[in-house]
C-alpha cells in the first residue's frame, strides 16, 4: 500500500468516525454518547477511535473546524452577492443558520460546556479563538467595504466583536426557539438587524460622542481592559 493510499484511507476513517459521532450526538445527546459507542457504530476498534480523537471534546473541535471550512466559500459567495452593509450581515448569518440547522439540538446540548470560557468547547475559549477571530475578520471586512454605513473611528476597532456577540446572541435565542420553523428567530434577526444598522448610521453624530465614549469604555472593560473609571493600582 502506497503512502498516498494510506493517507487517503486514514482520512476516510477519520471522517467516518466524525460523521458517526455527530449523528449519535444529534440523536442520543452529547453526554449520553460514549467513545465506545462511537467506535462500534463506526465499525472500528476503540483503540482506533482514540487514535484519531482522544475524547468527545476533540470530536466537537473537529466539527467546529469542518463547519468553518465548509462555510467559508458559502460566506464568500453570499458577501459577493450583497451590496449594502445590512444585506451583507444578513447574508453572512443566513449561511450560518442554514449550515447549523441539522445540528441545532446538538448545539443546545453543548450549551452547558460553551457557557464557561475556561471550557475549550466554549466559543469564548482560547481553543476557539482562531475561529472567533476569523468570524470577526469577516465583520471587519464588511465595515471596511461599507459605503452606506460610516462607523466613527473610536468605535470601528470594537465593532467586529460587537457584531460577533450579536450573532452569538441570535444563535443562542435560535437554539431555544420552539416556534414553528423558528420563525421568531427569523423575525428577531430581521428587526434587530434593521435597528442595529439604523443605530450605526446615526452613531457618527457629534451629539452622540459622549454616548459613544461610554459604549467604547464598556467594551474595553468587557474585554478585560481598563475603562476611564477603572482605579489605577499604586
mmCIF file of C-alpha atoms in Angstrom:
data_model
loop_
_atom_site.group_PDB
_atom_site.id
_atom_site.type_symbol
_atom_site.label_atom_id
_atom_site.label_comp_id
_atom_site.label_asym_id
_atom_site.label_seq_id
_atom_site.Cartn_x
_atom_site.Cartn_y
_atom_site.Cartn_z
ATOM 1 C CA UNK A 1 0.000 0.000 0.000
ATOM 2 C CA UNK A 2 1.441 3.377 -1.034
ATOM 3 C CA UNK A 3 1.824 6.252 1.358
ATOM 4 C CA UNK A 4 -0.793 8.284 -0.555
ATOM 5 C CA UNK A 5 -3.264 5.419 -0.314
ATOM 6 C CA UNK A 6 -2.605 5.039 3.406
ATOM 7 C CA UNK A 7 -3.193 8.758 3.965
ATOM 8 C CA UNK A 8 -6.406 8.619 1.958
ATOM 9 C CA UNK A 9 -7.664 5.621 3.928
ATOM 10 C CA UNK A 10 -6.778 7.359 7.194
ATOM 11 C CA UNK A 11 -8.682 10.496 6.150
ATOM 12 C CA UNK A 12 -11.729 8.429 5.198
ATOM 13 C CA UNK A 13 -11.662 6.584 8.524
ATOM 14 C CA UNK A 14 -11.310 9.817 10.468
ATOM 15 C CA UNK A 15 -14.186 11.404 8.550
ATOM 16 C CA UNK A 16 -16.380 8.344 9.121
ATOM 17 C CA UNK A 17 -15.753 8.422 12.879
ATOM 18 C CA UNK A 18 -16.607 12.128 12.972
ATOM 19 C CA UNK A 19 -19.776 11.630 10.891
ATOM 20 C CA UNK A 20 -20.941 8.797 13.141
ATOM 21 C CA UNK A 21 -20.157 10.773 16.293
ATOM 22 C CA UNK A 22 -22.138 13.786 15.102
ATOM 23 C CA UNK A 23 -25.095 11.570 14.221
ATOM 24 C CA UNK A 24 -25.007 9.999 17.694
ATOM 25 C CA UNK A 25 -24.657 13.407 19.336
ATOM 26 C CA UNK A 26 -27.770 14.572 17.473
ATOM 27 C CA UNK A 27 -29.902 11.533 18.329
ATOM 28 C CA UNK A 28 -28.562 10.392 21.710
ATOM 29 C CA UNK A 29 -27.176 13.610 23.123
ATOM 30 C CA UNK A 30 -23.600 14.635 23.799
ATOM 31 C CA UNK A 31 -23.432 13.455 27.397
ATOM 32 C CA UNK A 32 -25.096 10.103 26.679
ATOM 33 C CA UNK A 33 -22.804 9.229 23.775
ATOM 34 C CA UNK A 34 -19.606 7.338 24.602
ATOM 35 C CA UNK A 35 -16.387 6.815 22.684
ATOM 36 C CA UNK A 36 -17.065 3.071 22.827
ATOM 37 C CA UNK A 37 -20.459 3.611 21.232
ATOM 38 C CA UNK A 38 -18.934 5.814 18.551
ATOM 39 C CA UNK A 39 -16.281 3.218 17.739
ATOM 40 C CA UNK A 40 -18.877 0.439 17.483
ATOM 41 C CA UNK A 41 -21.169 2.472 15.231
ATOM 42 C CA UNK A 42 -18.228 3.473 13.011
ATOM 43 C CA UNK A 43 -17.040 -0.136 12.716
ATOM 44 C CA UNK A 44 -13.598 0.494 14.208
ATOM 45 C CA UNK A 45 -11.896 -0.643 17.379
ATOM 46 C CA UNK A 46 -11.997 1.578 20.453
ATOM 47 C CA UNK A 47 -8.231 1.971 20.144
ATOM 48 C CA UNK A 48 -8.621 3.217 16.570
ATOM 49 C CA UNK A 49 -11.254 5.725 17.630
ATOM 50 C CA UNK A 50 -8.914 7.077 20.310
ATOM 51 C CA UNK A 51 -6.073 7.172 17.781
ATOM 52 C CA UNK A 52 -7.989 9.738 15.711
ATOM 53 C CA UNK A 53 -9.806 11.528 18.538
ATOM 54 C CA UNK A 54 -8.640 11.409 22.137
ATOM 55 C CA UNK A 55 -12.029 12.474 23.512
ATOM 56 C CA UNK A 56 -15.546 13.564 22.617
ATOM 57 C CA UNK A 57 -14.320 17.124 23.034
ATOM 58 C CA UNK A 58 -11.807 16.520 20.226
ATOM 59 C CA UNK A 59 -14.699 15.406 18.035
ATOM 60 C CA UNK A 60 -16.579 18.621 18.754
ATOM 61 C CA UNK A 61 -13.479 20.681 17.927
ATOM 62 C CA UNK A 62 -13.214 18.771 14.636
ATOM 63 C CA UNK A 63 -16.855 19.619 13.973
ATOM 64 C CA UNK A 64 -16.088 23.314 14.537
ATOM 65 C CA UNK A 65 -13.168 23.129 12.093
ATOM 66 C CA UNK A 66 -15.235 21.281 9.493
ATOM 67 C CA UNK A 67 -18.015 23.854 9.805
ATOM 68 C CA UNK A 68 -15.562 26.720 9.340
ATOM 69 C CA UNK A 69 -14.060 25.154 6.219
ATOM 70 C CA UNK A 70 -17.455 24.278 4.731
ATOM 71 C CA UNK A 71 -18.964 27.707 5.343
ATOM 72 C CA UNK A 72 -16.027 29.778 4.045
ATOM 73 C CA UNK A 73 -16.840 29.518 0.308
ATOM 74 C CA UNK A 74 -20.555 29.937 1.060
ATOM 75 C CA UNK A 75 -19.911 33.112 3.025
ATOM 76 C CA UNK A 76 -17.649 34.487 0.308
ATOM 77 C CA UNK A 77 -20.375 33.870 -2.273
ATOM 78 C CA UNK A 78 -23.035 35.394 -0.029
ATOM 79 C CA UNK A 79 -20.978 38.539 0.573
ATOM 80 C CA UNK A 80 -20.192 38.883 -3.124
ATOM 81 C CA UNK A 81 -23.914 38.838 -3.879
ATOM 82 C CA UNK A 82 -24.792 41.584 -1.386
ATOM 83 C CA UNK A 83 -24.140 45.293 -1.795
ATOM 84 C CA UNK A 84 -25.308 47.112 1.347
ATOM 85 C CA UNK A 85 -23.984 46.606 4.871
ATOM 86 C CA UNK A 86 -27.277 45.275 6.228
ATOM 87 C CA UNK A 87 -27.555 42.814 3.338
ATOM 88 C CA UNK A 88 -24.015 41.581 3.939
ATOM 89 C CA UNK A 89 -24.575 40.958 7.661
ATOM 90 C CA UNK A 90 -27.862 39.167 6.963
ATOM 91 C CA UNK A 91 -26.267 37.088 4.187
ATOM 92 C CA UNK A 92 -23.421 36.034 6.462
ATOM 93 C CA UNK A 93 -25.764 34.998 9.261
ATOM 94 C CA UNK A 94 -28.109 33.208 6.856
ATOM 95 C CA UNK A 95 -25.241 30.941 5.800
ATOM 96 C CA UNK A 96 -24.505 30.050 9.420
ATOM 97 C CA UNK A 97 -28.095 29.383 10.441
ATOM 98 C CA UNK A 98 -28.637 27.237 7.351
ATOM 99 C CA UNK A 99 -25.462 25.227 7.952
ATOM 100 C CA UNK A 100 -26.117 24.644 11.660
ATOM 101 C CA UNK A 101 -29.823 23.818 11.248
ATOM 102 C CA UNK A 102 -29.298 19.995 11.309
ATOM 103 C CA UNK A 103 -27.233 20.398 14.496
ATOM 104 C CA UNK A 104 -29.487 22.767 16.441
ATOM 105 C CA UNK A 105 -30.359 20.175 19.114
ATOM 106 C CA UNK A 106 -26.739 19.074 19.360
ATOM 107 C CA UNK A 107 -25.568 22.670 19.812
ATOM 108 C CA UNK A 108 -28.153 23.072 22.535
ATOM 109 C CA UNK A 109 -26.686 20.083 24.361
ATOM 110 C CA UNK A 110 -23.287 21.783 24.302
ATOM 111 C CA UNK A 111 -24.511 24.953 25.996
ATOM 112 C CA UNK A 112 -23.572 23.641 29.429
ATOM 113 C CA UNK A 113 -19.976 23.478 28.216
ATOM 114 C CA UNK A 114 -19.932 26.547 25.990
ATOM 115 C CA UNK A 115 -21.079 28.963 28.692
ATOM 116 C CA UNK A 116 -17.739 28.657 30.520
ATOM 117 C CA UNK A 117 -14.855 30.470 28.734
ATOM 118 C CA UNK A 118 -12.439 28.110 30.501
ATOM 119 C CA UNK A 119 -14.002 25.149 28.712
ATOM 120 C CA UNK A 120 -12.286 24.538 25.388
ATOM 121 C CA UNK A 121 -15.643 23.888 23.680
ATOM 122 C CA UNK A 122 -16.839 27.389 24.503
ATOM 123 C CA UNK A 123 -16.950 29.870 21.603
ATOM 124 C CA UNK A 124 -15.294 32.259 24.090
ATOM 125 C CA UNK A 125 -12.369 29.946 24.931
ATOM 126 C CA UNK A 126 -8.714 30.233 23.971
ATOM 127 C CA UNK A 127 -9.005 26.993 21.970
ATOM 128 C CA UNK A 128 -11.658 28.521 19.701
ATOM 129 C CA UNK A 129 -10.025 31.955 19.463
ATOM 130 C CA UNK A 130 -8.898 31.403 15.854
ATOM 131 C CA UNK A 131 -12.479 30.570 14.794
ATOM 132 C CA UNK A 132 -13.823 33.604 16.637
ATOM 133 C CA UNK A 133 -11.186 35.871 15.102
ATOM 134 C CA UNK A 134 -11.937 34.540 11.629
ATOM 135 C CA UNK A 135 -15.581 35.496 12.116
ATOM 136 C CA UNK A 136 -14.621 38.934 13.393
ATOM 137 C CA UNK A 137 -12.390 39.392 10.345
ATOM 138 C CA UNK A 138 -15.420 38.941 8.092
ATOM 139 C CA UNK A 139 -17.304 41.598 10.021
ATOM 140 C CA UNK A 140 -14.274 43.910 9.870
ATOM 141 C CA UNK A 141 -14.134 43.446 6.109
ATOM 142 C CA UNK A 142 -17.795 44.336 5.760
ATOM 143 C CA UNK A 143 -17.224 47.509 7.760
ATOM 144 C CA UNK A 144 -14.223 48.491 5.627
ATOM 145 C CA UNK A 145 -16.110 47.837 2.383
ATOM 146 C CA UNK A 146 -19.295 49.558 3.505
ATOM 147 C CA UNK A 147 -20.372 52.691 1.657
ATOM 148 C CA UNK A 148 -23.755 53.168 3.319
ATOM 149 C CA UNK A 149 -22.631 52.870 6.961
ATOM 150 C CA UNK A 150 -19.835 55.083 8.273
ATOM 151 C CA UNK A 151 -18.585 53.957 11.660
ATOM 152 C CA UNK A 152 -16.869 56.505 13.969
ATOM 153 C CA UNK A 153 -13.149 55.812 14.259
ATOM 154 C CA UNK A 154 -13.240 55.230 18.025
ATOM 155 C CA UNK A 155 -15.972 52.601 17.637
ATOM 156 C CA UNK A 156 -14.707 50.883 14.463
ATOM 157 C CA UNK A 157 -11.996 48.697 16.114
ATOM 158 C CA UNK A 158 -14.569 47.244 18.525
ATOM 159 C CA UNK A 159 -17.492 46.818 16.144
ATOM 160 C CA UNK A 160 -16.413 43.409 14.712
ATOM 161 C CA UNK A 161 -16.513 41.901 18.210
ATOM 162 C CA UNK A 162 -19.866 43.561 18.932
ATOM 163 C CA UNK A 163 -21.279 42.094 15.725
ATOM 164 C CA UNK A 164 -19.885 38.675 16.640
ATOM 165 C CA UNK A 165 -21.543 38.903 20.077
ATOM 166 C CA UNK A 166 -24.780 39.997 18.396
ATOM 167 C CA UNK A 167 -24.570 36.942 16.159
ATOM 168 C CA UNK A 168 -23.929 34.637 19.130
ATOM 169 C CA UNK A 169 -26.925 36.098 20.951
ATOM 170 C CA UNK A 170 -29.148 35.308 17.980
ATOM 171 C CA UNK A 171 -27.787 31.759 17.776
ATOM 172 C CA UNK A 172 -28.498 31.248 21.480
ATOM 173 C CA UNK A 173 -32.060 32.511 21.016
ATOM 174 C CA UNK A 174 -32.472 30.254 17.965
ATOM 175 C CA UNK A 175 -31.332 27.157 19.844
ATOM 176 C CA UNK A 176 -34.095 27.646 22.417
ATOM 177 C CA UNK A 177 -36.714 28.898 19.924
ATOM 178 C CA UNK A 178 -39.684 26.496 19.931
ATOM 179 C CA UNK A 179 -41.813 28.451 17.460
ATOM 180 C CA UNK A 180 -42.761 26.621 14.222
ATOM 181 C CA UNK A 181 -39.725 26.653 11.972
ATOM 182 C CA UNK A 182 -38.092 29.052 14.453
ATOM 183 C CA UNK A 183 -39.972 31.936 12.808
ATOM 184 C CA UNK A 184 -39.500 34.066 15.921
ATOM 185 C CA UNK A 185 -35.742 33.942 15.395
ATOM 186 C CA UNK A 186 -36.162 34.976 11.772
ATOM 187 C CA UNK A 187 -38.266 37.956 12.805
ATOM 188 C CA UNK A 188 -35.820 38.863 15.570
ATOM 189 C CA UNK A 189 -32.927 38.743 13.095
ATOM 190 C CA UNK A 190 -34.744 40.978 10.632
ATOM 191 C CA UNK A 191 -35.990 43.587 13.093
ATOM 192 C CA UNK A 192 -32.911 43.723 15.332
ATOM 193 C CA UNK A 193 -30.530 43.999 12.382
ATOM 194 C CA UNK A 194 -32.532 46.895 10.933
ATOM 195 C CA UNK A 195 -32.381 48.612 14.335
ATOM 196 C CA UNK A 196 -28.651 47.914 14.640
ATOM 197 C CA UNK A 197 -27.889 49.388 11.222
ATOM 198 C CA UNK A 198 -30.033 52.456 11.944
ATOM 199 C CA UNK A 199 -28.087 52.971 15.166
ATOM 200 C CA UNK A 200 -24.775 52.709 13.340
ATOM 201 C CA UNK A 201 -25.872 55.221 10.725
ATOM 202 C CA UNK A 202 -26.523 57.883 13.366
ATOM 203 C CA UNK A 203 -23.618 56.883 15.628
ATOM 204 C CA UNK A 204 -21.341 59.429 13.996
ATOM 205 C CA UNK A 205 -23.443 62.406 15.013
ATOM 206 C CA UNK A 206 -21.459 64.869 17.124
ATOM 207 C CA UNK A 207 -24.163 64.970 19.804
ATOM 208 C CA UNK A 208 -23.701 61.246 20.374
ATOM 209 C CA UNK A 209 -19.966 61.452 21.087
ATOM 210 C CA UNK A 210 -20.407 61.166 24.901
ATOM 211 C CA UNK A 211 -22.575 58.079 24.398
ATOM 212 C CA UNK A 212 -20.007 56.578 22.017
ATOM 213 C CA UNK A 213 -17.300 57.100 24.621
ATOM 214 C CA UNK A 214 -19.339 55.280 27.255
ATOM 215 C CA UNK A 215 -20.049 52.399 24.869
ATOM 216 C CA UNK A 216 -16.358 52.039 23.992
ATOM 217 C CA UNK A 217 -15.492 52.191 27.694
ATOM 218 C CA UNK A 218 -17.904 49.338 28.432
ATOM 219 C CA UNK A 219 -16.466 47.268 25.582
ATOM 220 C CA UNK A 220 -12.915 47.762 26.822
ATOM 221 C CA UNK A 221 -13.935 46.728 30.342
ATOM 222 C CA UNK A 222 -15.724 43.637 29.000
ATOM 223 C CA UNK A 223 -12.565 42.689 27.102
ATOM 224 C CA UNK A 224 -10.551 42.840 30.306
ATOM 225 C CA UNK A 225 -9.002 46.248 29.728
ATOM 226 C CA UNK A 226 -9.241 49.393 31.829
ATOM 227 C CA UNK A 227 -12.037 51.861 31.341
ATOM 228 C CA UNK A 228 -11.876 55.544 32.160
ATOM 229 C CA UNK A 229 -13.331 54.935 35.634
ATOM 230 C CA UNK A 230 -11.103 51.982 36.496
ATOM 231 C CA UNK A 231 -8.981 52.797 39.564
ATOM 232 C CA UNK A 232 -5.252 52.685 38.885
ATOM 233 C CA UNK A 233 -3.154 50.462 41.101
ATOM 234 C CA UNK A 234 -0.455 52.175 43.053
#
